[in-house]
Amino acid sequence: MAVRGEGIYLFDEDGRRYVDACGGAAVSCLGHGHPEVVAAVAEQTARLEFIHTGFFTNDAAEELARTMAEQSPGSLDRVWFTGSGSEAIEAALKLARQYHLERGDTGRGRVITRRQSYHGNTLGALAVGGSVWRKLPYEPLLIHVAAVDPCFEYRLAEPGESSEAYGRRAAQALEDEIVRLGPETVIAFLAETVVGATAGAVPPSGDYLKYVREICDRHGVLLILDEVMCGSGRTGTFLSCEQDGVAPDIVTLGKGLGAGYQPIGAVICTSKIYDTVANGSGALKHGQTYNAHPVGCAAGLAVQGVIKREGLLDRVSEAGGRLASLLSSRFGSHPNVGDIRGRGLLLAMELVADRETKAPFDPALAIHQRAKRDAFDRGLLIYPGGGTIDGGRGDHILLAPPYNVTDGELEMIVDLLAQTVESILPS
Ligand SMILES: Cc1ncc(COP(=O)(O)O)c(C=O)c1O
């Protein structure tokens, strides 16, 4: 039973202290109990706790949308607020389909996604995800989507293939699939800019996303990037795709947007998409009671205020580099650490039975769960995952500390993690 949070620490009912090195699932980007965000939430709740978007907009939503648009590349300048990441994905998919309908392009009904991806757990978001074990029990309820391989260099590049060549080849798989399906039937390609929970902090290789952008444009297919986990500053820029020199048509956000102080997600789309709907039927045929919730937006606005004032995007890049080098020096030659990867403060280690062959552990050993349990008992919270390779095989440990993490805290995280690795995988 957790009862209190302060900075990077959580405390349970027995007074035990835990170092939160993953913010739950990459959520708590300012740590716990940040007084400025707490105050903003209290102020908004007292002044205007709720309005329905069928009647009014509100100042927190408008101001937060402005801030987000300003920080987004290309003409991504219209924002739709939701209550979670899954809801953002649902809204993004509907918006993409409606965009084509408004233009009279009615034959586009398919979405292409990637294997080993996660986009949420509501039925639509689950359907477009590529996490096999999450989908299996609900298969009869899910829409059918086409899927291509992720851009996952450690696992899918040929020996000796450069990042650049591999990135191009991985993107070509998308074009092949679009052509196979018939471009006139495809609504959108959906991908996480940096793969989060399913494969463990996998960034794109070479110019993969640039090729993907070109391919989508060539075939009239919208590009939707899911940055629910990797966006909102987690990798050192407001949107991670900025680092790839790519602007999608639609991007989804969540998690770090509200930093856990309130549940909030968002969809940002280009003015072209917005105008097509606005000048067509007039409105997205979608809506939920808590869209643009004033308290959620006030939390998001306060989070953005802290990030800006304290220069935390730069701190993410710096701290991410520091954490990556601490991990490399501690685990870089460990026989069971196959890969250390990620971007900014979204980093992961893939655990393997054999470093040379990259052979994974027997899934029955549930190494990732043992790591979580051992770390928990030591007072360290990490976000491990299994099925890293194909939904069944593979283990990784994901780290996502707060943007304002100190160097001392990073060292403490790596020290505790080293104790866990040594305990479950003695070298
Ligand atoms: C990339 C990505 N998309 C979507 C979601 C779904 O967000 P939520 O759990 O807020 O519905 C997640 C959550 O882990 C995610 O990591």
Short mmCIF file of C-alpha atoms and ligand atoms in Angstrom, two decimals:
data_model
loop_
_atom_site.label_atom_id
_atom_site.label_comp_id
_atom_site.label_asym_id
_atom_site.label_seq_id
_atom_site.Cartn_x
_atom_site.Cartn_y
_atom_site.Cartn_z
CA MET A 1 0.00 0.00 0.00
CA ALA A 2 1.62 3.20 -1.16
CA VAL A 3 0.73 6.16 1.02
CA ARG A 4 3.03 9.03 0.06
CA GLY A 5 5.40 10.30 -2.59
CA GLU A 6 8.19 12.84 -2.52
CA GLY A 7 10.55 13.53 -5.41
CA ILE A 8 11.94 10.26 -6.73
CA TYR A 9 10.71 8.35 -3.67
CA LEU A 10 7.51 6.51 -2.83
CA PHE A 11 6.69 5.33 0.69
CA ASP A 12 4.49 2.42 1.68
CA GLU A 13 2.25 2.05 4.72
CA ASP A 14 5.11 0.54 6.73
CA GLY A 15 7.30 3.55 6.03
CA ARG A 16 9.54 1.67 3.54
CA ARG A 17 11.12 3.87 0.91
CA TYR A 18 11.27 2.99 -2.79
CA VAL A 19 13.35 4.71 -5.49
CA ASP A 20 10.93 5.20 -8.39
CA ALA A 21 13.19 4.66 -11.40
CA CYS A 22 10.35 4.17 -13.87
CA GLY A 23 7.53 6.54 -12.83
CA GLY A 24 5.12 3.60 -12.85
CA ALA A 25 5.02 3.18 -16.63
CA ALA A 26 7.06 6.25 -17.62
CA VAL A 27 4.46 8.60 -16.14
CA SER A 28 5.90 10.56 -13.20
CA CYS A 29 8.23 12.83 -15.13
CA LEU A 30 8.53 15.43 -12.36
CA GLY A 31 8.73 12.92 -9.53
CA HIS A 32 6.11 12.84 -6.81
CA GLY A 33 4.51 15.66 -4.83
CA HIS A 34 5.74 18.56 -6.96
CA PRO A 35 4.25 21.55 -5.07
CA GLU A 36 3.68 23.70 -8.17
CA VAL A 37 1.62 21.07 -9.96
CA VAL A 38 -0.26 20.19 -6.78
CA ALA A 39 -1.13 23.89 -6.31
CA ALA A 40 -2.28 24.27 -9.92
CA VAL A 41 -4.57 21.26 -9.58
CA ALA A 42 -6.01 22.64 -6.32
CA GLU A 43 -6.53 26.11 -7.79
CA GLN A 44 -8.27 24.80 -10.90
CA THR A 45 -10.46 22.45 -8.89
CA ALA A 46 -11.58 25.30 -6.64
CA ARG A 47 -12.21 27.74 -9.51
CA LEU A 48 -13.70 25.52 -12.26
CA GLU A 49 -13.62 21.77 -11.72
CA PHE A 50 -15.54 20.76 -14.82
CA ILE A 51 -17.19 21.99 -17.95
CA HIS A 52 -18.55 19.90 -20.78
CA THR A 53 -17.02 20.66 -24.17
CA GLY A 54 -20.55 20.65 -25.61
CA PHE A 55 -21.01 24.02 -23.88
CA PHE A 56 -17.64 25.69 -23.29
CA THR A 57 -13.92 25.49 -23.72
CA ASN A 58 -11.69 26.47 -20.76
CA ASP A 59 -8.58 28.56 -20.30
CA ALA A 60 -6.36 25.71 -19.10
CA ALA A 61 -7.18 23.62 -22.18
CA GLU A 62 -6.64 26.52 -24.58
CA GLU A 63 -3.35 27.56 -23.00
CA LEU A 64 -2.01 24.00 -22.82
CA ALA A 65 -2.98 23.39 -26.46
CA ARG A 66 -1.13 26.57 -27.47
CA THR A 67 1.99 25.50 -25.59
CA MET A 68 1.91 22.05 -27.17
CA ALA A 69 1.37 23.38 -30.70
CA GLU A 70 4.26 25.83 -30.27
CA GLN A 71 6.59 22.97 -29.37
CA SER A 72 5.45 20.60 -32.12
CA PRO A 73 7.17 20.38 -35.51
CA GLY A 74 5.51 20.99 -38.85
CA SER A 75 1.94 22.23 -38.81
CA LEU A 76 0.89 20.04 -35.86
CA ASP A 77 -1.16 22.75 -34.25
CA ARG A 78 -4.59 21.46 -33.30
CA VAL A 79 -5.12 19.53 -30.07
CA TRP A 80 -7.84 17.20 -28.78
CA PHE A 81 -7.59 16.30 -25.09
CA THR A 82 -8.59 12.90 -23.74
CA GLY A 83 -8.48 11.16 -20.38
CA SER A 84 -5.79 8.59 -21.25
CA GLY A 85 -3.37 7.32 -23.87
CA SER A 86 -5.75 4.60 -25.06
CA GLU A 87 -8.48 7.18 -25.59
CA ALA A 88 -6.03 9.30 -27.57
CA ILE A 89 -5.35 6.35 -29.88
CA GLU A 90 -9.08 5.73 -30.36
CA ALA A 91 -9.63 9.40 -31.24
CA ALA A 92 -6.60 9.46 -33.57
CA LEU A 93 -7.86 6.42 -35.50
CA LYS A 94 -11.33 7.92 -35.90
CA LEU A 95 -9.88 11.27 -36.95
CA ALA A 96 -7.70 9.60 -39.59
CA ARG A 97 -10.63 7.68 -41.05
CA GLN A 98 -12.87 10.74 -40.98
CA TYR A 99 -10.22 12.86 -42.73
CA HIS A 100 -10.32 10.52 -45.74
CA LEU A 101 -14.14 10.40 -45.71
CA GLU A 102 -14.36 14.19 -45.73
CA ARG A 103 -12.30 14.19 -48.93
CA GLY A 104 -14.53 11.58 -50.53
CA ASP A 105 -11.78 8.95 -50.22
CA THR A 106 -14.20 6.39 -48.82
CA GLY A 107 -12.34 3.19 -49.70
CA ARG A 108 -9.66 3.62 -47.03
CA GLY A 109 -10.54 1.24 -44.21
CA ARG A 110 -7.30 -0.47 -43.16
CA VAL A 111 -4.70 0.51 -40.60
CA ILE A 112 -1.13 -0.79 -40.78
CA THR A 113 0.68 -1.18 -37.49
CA ARG A 114 3.84 -2.89 -36.27
CA ARG A 115 4.41 -6.13 -34.47
CA GLN A 116 5.81 -5.71 -30.95
CA SER A 117 4.02 -2.42 -30.31
CA TYR A 118 1.63 -1.23 -27.62
CA HIS A 119 -1.03 1.39 -28.14
CA GLY A 120 -3.39 0.82 -25.22
CA ASN A 121 -5.93 -1.59 -23.83
CA THR A 122 -9.34 -0.37 -25.00
CA LEU A 123 -10.56 -2.59 -27.82
CA GLY A 124 -9.58 -0.32 -30.72
CA ALA A 125 -6.19 0.52 -29.26
CA LEU A 126 -5.59 -3.12 -28.34
CA ALA A 127 -6.49 -4.21 -31.87
CA VAL A 128 -3.94 -1.89 -33.47
CA GLY A 129 -1.25 -2.95 -31.02
CA GLY A 130 1.15 -5.79 -31.69
CA SER A 131 1.45 -7.29 -28.23
CA VAL A 132 0.44 -10.91 -28.77
CA TRP A 133 -0.24 -11.95 -25.17
CA ARG A 134 -2.34 -8.89 -24.44
CA LYS A 135 -4.55 -9.50 -27.49
CA LEU A 136 -4.98 -13.24 -27.43
CA PRO A 137 -7.95 -13.61 -25.02
CA TYR A 138 -9.92 -10.87 -26.79
CA GLU A 139 -9.14 -11.78 -30.41
CA PRO A 140 -12.81 -12.26 -31.48
CA LEU A 141 -13.61 -8.71 -30.34
CA LEU A 142 -10.79 -7.00 -32.24
CA ILE A 143 -10.77 -5.30 -35.65
CA HIS A 144 -8.28 -6.75 -38.09
CA VAL A 145 -5.21 -4.73 -38.89
CA ALA A 146 -2.19 -5.37 -41.08
CA ALA A 147 1.18 -5.50 -39.36
CA VAL A 148 4.79 -5.12 -40.41
CA ASP A 149 7.95 -5.77 -38.43
CA PRO A 150 9.13 -3.06 -36.05
CA CYS A 151 12.40 -1.25 -36.69
CA PHE A 152 14.35 -3.30 -34.13
CA GLU A 153 18.01 -3.29 -35.06
CA TYR A 154 19.37 -5.48 -32.25
CA ARG A 155 17.00 -8.29 -33.18
CA LEU A 156 16.21 -7.83 -36.87
CA ALA A 157 19.25 -6.33 -38.61
CA GLU A 158 21.39 -8.77 -40.59
CA PRO A 159 24.94 -9.32 -39.30
CA GLY A 160 27.10 -6.52 -40.67
CA GLU A 161 24.13 -4.47 -41.90
CA SER A 162 24.57 -0.77 -41.10
CA SER A 163 21.93 1.16 -39.12
CA GLU A 164 21.26 3.22 -42.19
CA ALA A 165 20.79 0.21 -44.50
CA TYR A 166 18.67 -1.59 -41.94
CA GLY A 167 16.47 1.48 -41.34
CA ARG A 168 15.83 1.72 -45.07
CA ARG A 169 15.02 -1.98 -45.33
CA ALA A 170 12.65 -1.84 -42.34
CA ALA A 171 10.80 1.08 -43.93
CA GLN A 172 10.59 -0.75 -47.25
CA ALA A 173 8.54 -3.44 -45.50
CA LEU A 174 5.87 -0.79 -44.95
CA GLU A 175 5.79 0.19 -48.60
CA ASP A 176 5.58 -3.46 -49.65
CA GLU A 177 2.61 -3.94 -47.33
CA ILE A 178 0.84 -0.80 -48.58
CA VAL A 179 1.26 -1.98 -52.16
CA ARG A 180 0.11 -5.50 -51.27
CA LEU A 181 -3.06 -4.19 -49.61
CA GLY A 182 -3.68 -1.55 -52.28
CA PRO A 183 -2.78 2.02 -51.26
CA GLU A 184 -6.36 3.17 -51.87
CA THR A 185 -7.50 0.93 -48.97
CA VAL A 186 -5.08 2.19 -46.31
CA ILE A 187 -6.06 4.88 -43.78
CA ALA A 188 -2.85 5.23 -41.83
CA PHE A 189 0.39 3.74 -40.57
CA LEU A 190 0.65 3.77 -36.78
CA ALA A 191 3.92 3.40 -34.89
CA GLU A 192 5.56 4.37 -31.63
CA THR A 193 8.48 6.71 -32.36
CA VAL A 194 10.48 4.88 -29.69
CA VAL A 195 8.94 1.49 -28.84
CA GLY A 196 8.15 1.44 -25.13
CA ALA A 197 6.68 -1.40 -23.11
CA THR A 198 6.64 -4.29 -25.59
CA ALA A 199 10.23 -4.31 -26.83
CA GLY A 200 11.96 -2.00 -24.33
CA ALA A 201 13.01 1.48 -25.48
CA VAL A 202 13.75 0.72 -29.13
CA PRO A 203 14.55 3.89 -31.12
CA PRO A 204 14.33 3.99 -34.93
CA SER A 205 17.51 3.17 -36.89
CA GLY A 206 19.13 5.51 -39.38
CA ASP A 207 16.57 7.48 -41.35
CA TYR A 208 13.79 4.92 -40.89
CA LEU A 209 11.17 7.50 -39.97
CA LYS A 210 12.13 9.80 -42.83
CA TYR A 211 11.64 6.92 -45.28
CA VAL A 212 8.34 6.06 -43.58
CA ARG A 213 7.22 9.67 -43.98
CA GLU A 214 8.09 9.61 -47.70
CA ILE A 215 6.32 6.28 -48.22
CA CYS A 216 3.15 7.47 -46.47
CA ASP A 217 3.14 10.66 -48.55
CA ARG A 218 3.64 8.72 -51.77
CA HIS A 219 0.53 6.63 -51.10
CA GLY A 220 -1.78 9.15 -49.43
CA VAL A 221 -1.48 7.22 -46.16
CA LEU A 222 -1.53 9.23 -42.92
CA LEU A 223 1.35 8.83 -40.49
CA ILE A 224 0.25 8.53 -36.86
CA LEU A 225 3.05 8.46 -34.30
CA ASP A 226 2.20 7.22 -30.83
CA GLU A 227 4.25 9.20 -28.32
CA VAL A 228 2.15 8.37 -25.28
CA MET A 229 5.26 6.97 -23.62
CA CYS A 230 8.17 8.60 -25.46
CA GLY A 231 6.66 12.08 -25.96
CA SER A 232 6.03 15.05 -23.66
CA GLY A 233 9.78 15.54 -23.19
CA ARG A 234 10.75 12.00 -22.12
CA THR A 235 13.50 11.78 -24.77
CA GLY A 236 14.75 15.39 -24.51
CA THR A 237 12.46 17.13 -27.00
CA PHE A 238 8.75 17.77 -26.59
CA LEU A 239 8.03 15.27 -29.39
CA SER A 240 10.61 12.54 -29.87
CA CYS A 241 10.12 12.49 -33.67
CA GLU A 242 11.67 15.97 -33.79
CA GLN A 243 15.01 14.20 -33.33
CA ASP A 244 14.31 12.15 -36.45
CA GLY A 245 13.49 15.27 -38.47
CA VAL A 246 9.95 14.01 -39.06
CA ALA A 247 6.52 15.52 -38.43
CA PRO A 248 3.62 13.06 -38.49
CA ASP A 249 0.06 13.97 -39.50
CA ILE A 250 -1.23 12.96 -36.09
CA VAL A 251 0.56 12.32 -32.81
CA THR A 252 -0.79 10.92 -29.55
CA LEU A 253 0.39 11.83 -26.05
CA GLY A 254 -0.39 10.83 -22.46
CA LYS A 255 1.60 9.77 -19.41
CA GLY A 256 4.20 12.55 -18.95
CA LEU A 257 1.75 15.15 -20.23
CA GLY A 258 0.05 15.20 -16.83
CA ALA A 259 3.02 13.57 -15.04
CA GLY A 260 0.54 11.49 -13.04
CA TYR A 261 -0.96 14.49 -11.22
CA GLN A 262 -4.12 14.03 -13.31
CA PRO A 263 -5.11 11.55 -16.00
CA ILE A 264 -4.77 13.26 -19.38
CA GLY A 265 -3.97 12.29 -22.95
CA ALA A 266 -3.98 14.23 -26.20
CA VAL A 267 -4.10 14.02 -29.97
CA ILE A 268 -2.31 16.68 -31.99
CA CYS A 269 -3.10 16.91 -35.70
CA THR A 270 -2.02 19.13 -38.56
CA SER A 271 -4.01 22.17 -39.59
CA LYS A 272 -4.65 20.37 -42.89
CA ILE A 273 -6.49 17.55 -41.16
CA TYR A 274 -8.30 19.95 -38.85
CA ASP A 275 -9.38 22.22 -41.72
CA THR A 276 -10.56 19.29 -43.81
CA VAL A 277 -12.93 18.23 -41.04
CA ALA A 278 -13.88 21.77 -39.99
CA ASN A 279 -14.67 22.83 -43.55
CA GLY A 280 -16.34 19.51 -44.32
CA SER A 281 -18.91 18.02 -41.97
CA GLY A 282 -17.79 20.45 -39.26
CA ALA A 283 -16.80 18.20 -36.37
CA LEU A 284 -15.03 14.99 -35.43
CA LYS A 285 -17.79 12.43 -34.87
CA HIS A 286 -16.41 11.55 -31.49
CA GLY A 287 -16.49 12.82 -27.94
CA GLN A 288 -16.24 11.73 -24.35
CA THR A 289 -17.51 13.34 -21.18
CA TYR A 290 -14.07 14.20 -19.86
CA ASN A 291 -12.50 15.62 -23.04
CA ALA A 292 -10.44 18.72 -22.24
CA HIS A 293 -11.07 18.28 -18.51
CA PRO A 294 -10.04 21.58 -16.87
CA VAL A 295 -8.18 19.99 -13.97
CA GLY A 296 -6.30 17.57 -16.24
CA CYS A 297 -5.34 20.46 -18.51
CA ALA A 298 -4.31 22.63 -15.54
CA ALA A 299 -2.01 19.82 -14.38
CA GLY A 300 -0.55 19.53 -17.90
CA LEU A 301 -0.03 23.26 -18.10
CA ALA A 302 1.74 23.36 -14.74
CA VAL A 303 3.97 20.44 -15.81
CA GLN A 304 4.91 22.30 -18.98
CA GLY A 305 5.59 25.44 -16.90
CA VAL A 306 8.03 23.56 -14.64
CA ILE A 307 9.75 21.87 -17.59
CA LYS A 308 10.27 25.20 -19.32
CA ARG A 309 11.36 27.22 -16.30
CA GLU A 310 13.80 24.60 -15.04
CA GLY A 311 15.18 23.80 -18.51
CA LEU A 312 14.27 20.15 -18.03
CA LEU A 313 14.35 19.10 -21.69
CA ASP A 314 18.09 19.80 -21.70
CA ARG A 315 18.37 18.02 -18.38
CA VAL A 316 16.67 14.94 -19.90
CA SER A 317 19.29 14.77 -22.66
CA GLU A 318 22.13 15.26 -20.21
CA ALA A 319 20.79 12.86 -17.57
CA GLY A 320 19.88 10.33 -20.28
CA GLY A 321 23.49 10.37 -21.53
CA ARG A 322 24.75 10.01 -17.97
CA LEU A 323 22.42 7.10 -17.19
CA ALA A 324 23.31 5.38 -20.48
CA SER A 325 27.01 5.62 -19.70
CA LEU A 326 26.51 4.39 -16.11
CA LEU A 327 24.57 1.41 -17.47
CA SER A 328 27.24 0.72 -20.10
CA SER A 329 30.10 0.83 -17.66
CA ARG A 330 28.26 -1.36 -15.14
CA PHE A 331 26.58 -3.85 -17.48
CA GLY A 332 28.31 -3.36 -20.86
CA SER A 333 30.24 -6.60 -20.56
CA HIS A 334 27.82 -8.57 -18.39
CA PRO A 335 27.30 -11.98 -20.06
CA ASN A 336 23.52 -11.68 -19.73
CA VAL A 337 23.06 -8.10 -20.90
CA GLY A 338 22.69 -8.23 -24.67
CA ASP A 339 21.80 -4.65 -25.44
CA ILE A 340 21.54 -1.27 -23.71
CA ARG A 341 19.40 1.13 -25.71
CA GLY A 342 16.93 3.98 -25.74
CA ARG A 343 16.71 7.72 -26.07
CA GLY A 344 16.84 10.46 -23.44
CA LEU A 345 15.45 9.16 -20.15
CA LEU A 346 13.69 6.18 -21.75
CA LEU A 347 16.33 3.47 -21.53
CA ALA A 348 16.31 -0.31 -21.41
CA MET A 349 18.57 -3.32 -21.08
CA GLU A 350 17.72 -6.53 -22.89
CA LEU A 351 18.62 -9.62 -20.88
CA VAL A 352 19.85 -12.70 -22.75
CA ALA A 353 20.97 -16.21 -21.89
CA ASP A 354 23.89 -15.91 -24.31
CA ARG A 355 25.41 -12.61 -25.31
CA GLU A 356 27.12 -14.00 -28.41
CA THR A 357 24.11 -15.72 -29.96
CA LYS A 358 21.56 -13.32 -28.41
CA ALA A 359 19.61 -16.40 -27.31
CA PRO A 360 16.88 -15.39 -24.86
CA PHE A 361 16.17 -17.04 -21.52
CA ASP A 362 13.55 -19.77 -21.33
CA PRO A 363 10.29 -17.80 -20.89
CA ALA A 364 9.33 -20.22 -18.11
CA LEU A 365 12.07 -18.64 -15.98
CA ALA A 366 10.20 -15.29 -16.14
CA ILE A 367 13.49 -13.47 -15.63
CA HIS A 368 11.86 -10.05 -16.03
CA GLN A 369 9.41 -10.77 -13.22
CA ARG A 370 12.19 -12.00 -10.99
CA ALA A 371 14.07 -8.78 -11.68
CA LYS A 372 11.03 -6.70 -10.74
CA ARG A 373 10.48 -8.64 -7.51
CA ASP A 374 14.12 -8.56 -6.47
CA ALA A 375 14.43 -4.84 -7.19
CA PHE A 376 11.18 -4.13 -5.33
CA ASP A 377 12.49 -5.96 -2.27
CA ARG A 378 15.61 -3.75 -2.43
CA GLY A 379 13.49 -0.60 -2.64
CA LEU A 380 13.92 0.02 -6.37
CA LEU A 381 11.00 0.31 -8.80
CA ILE A 382 11.77 -0.74 -12.39
CA TYR A 383 9.49 -1.52 -15.33
CA PRO A 384 10.50 -4.87 -16.80
CA GLY A 385 8.80 -6.68 -19.65
CA GLY A 386 8.75 -10.15 -21.19
CA GLY A 387 8.12 -11.26 -24.75
CA THR A 388 10.61 -8.64 -25.94
CA ILE A 389 11.40 -10.50 -29.18
CA ASP A 390 8.07 -11.82 -30.37
CA GLY A 391 5.54 -11.52 -27.58
CA GLY A 392 6.68 -14.83 -26.07
CA ARG A 393 10.47 -14.85 -25.81
CA GLY A 394 12.84 -12.24 -24.45
CA ASP A 395 13.23 -10.09 -21.33
CA HIS A 396 14.06 -6.46 -20.78
CA ILE A 397 14.22 -3.91 -17.98
CA LEU A 398 12.93 -0.41 -18.73
CA LEU A 399 14.04 2.67 -16.81
CA ALA A 400 12.27 6.04 -16.97
CA PRO A 401 13.34 8.26 -14.07
CA PRO A 402 11.96 11.79 -13.64
CA TYR A 403 13.33 14.63 -15.78
CA ASN A 404 14.66 16.38 -12.67
CA VAL A 405 16.61 13.32 -11.47
CA THR A 406 19.96 14.19 -9.93
CA ASP A 407 23.30 12.56 -10.81
CA GLY A 408 23.39 11.09 -7.31
CA GLU A 409 19.98 9.51 -7.81
CA LEU A 410 21.07 8.04 -11.14
CA GLU A 411 24.07 6.44 -9.41
CA MET A 412 21.80 5.06 -6.68
CA ILE A 413 19.47 3.56 -9.33
CA VAL A 414 22.34 1.85 -11.12
CA ASP A 415 23.87 0.60 -7.84
CA LEU A 416 20.58 -0.98 -6.77
CA LEU A 417 19.98 -2.38 -10.24
CA ALA A 418 23.46 -3.93 -10.22
CA GLN A 419 22.58 -5.70 -6.95
CA THR A 420 19.42 -7.07 -8.56
CA VAL A 421 21.20 -8.25 -11.71
CA GLU A 422 23.94 -9.84 -9.62
CA SER A 423 21.32 -11.59 -7.49
CA ILE A 424 19.21 -13.05 -10.29
CA LEU A 425 21.99 -13.49 -12.87
CA PRO A 426 25.29 -13.97 -11.03
CA SER A 427 28.11 -13.38 -13.51
C1 LIG B 1 2.95 3.84 -26.49
C2 LIG B 1 1.69 3.76 -25.68
N1 LIG B 1 0.52 4.05 -26.26
C3 LIG B 1 -0.64 4.01 -25.57
C4 LIG B 1 -0.67 3.64 -24.25
C5 LIG B 1 -1.98 3.59 -23.50
O1 LIG B 1 -2.07 4.60 -22.55
P1 LIG B 1 -3.05 4.45 -21.30
O2 LIG B 1 -2.54 3.31 -20.47
O3 LIG B 1 -2.97 5.78 -20.63
O4 LIG B 1 -4.41 4.18 -21.85
C6 LIG B 1 0.52 3.32 -23.61
C7 LIG B 1 0.53 2.90 -22.18
O5 LIG B 1 1.42 2.25 -21.71
C8 LIG B 1 1.73 3.38 -24.34
O6 LIG B 1 2.91 3.06 -23.77
#
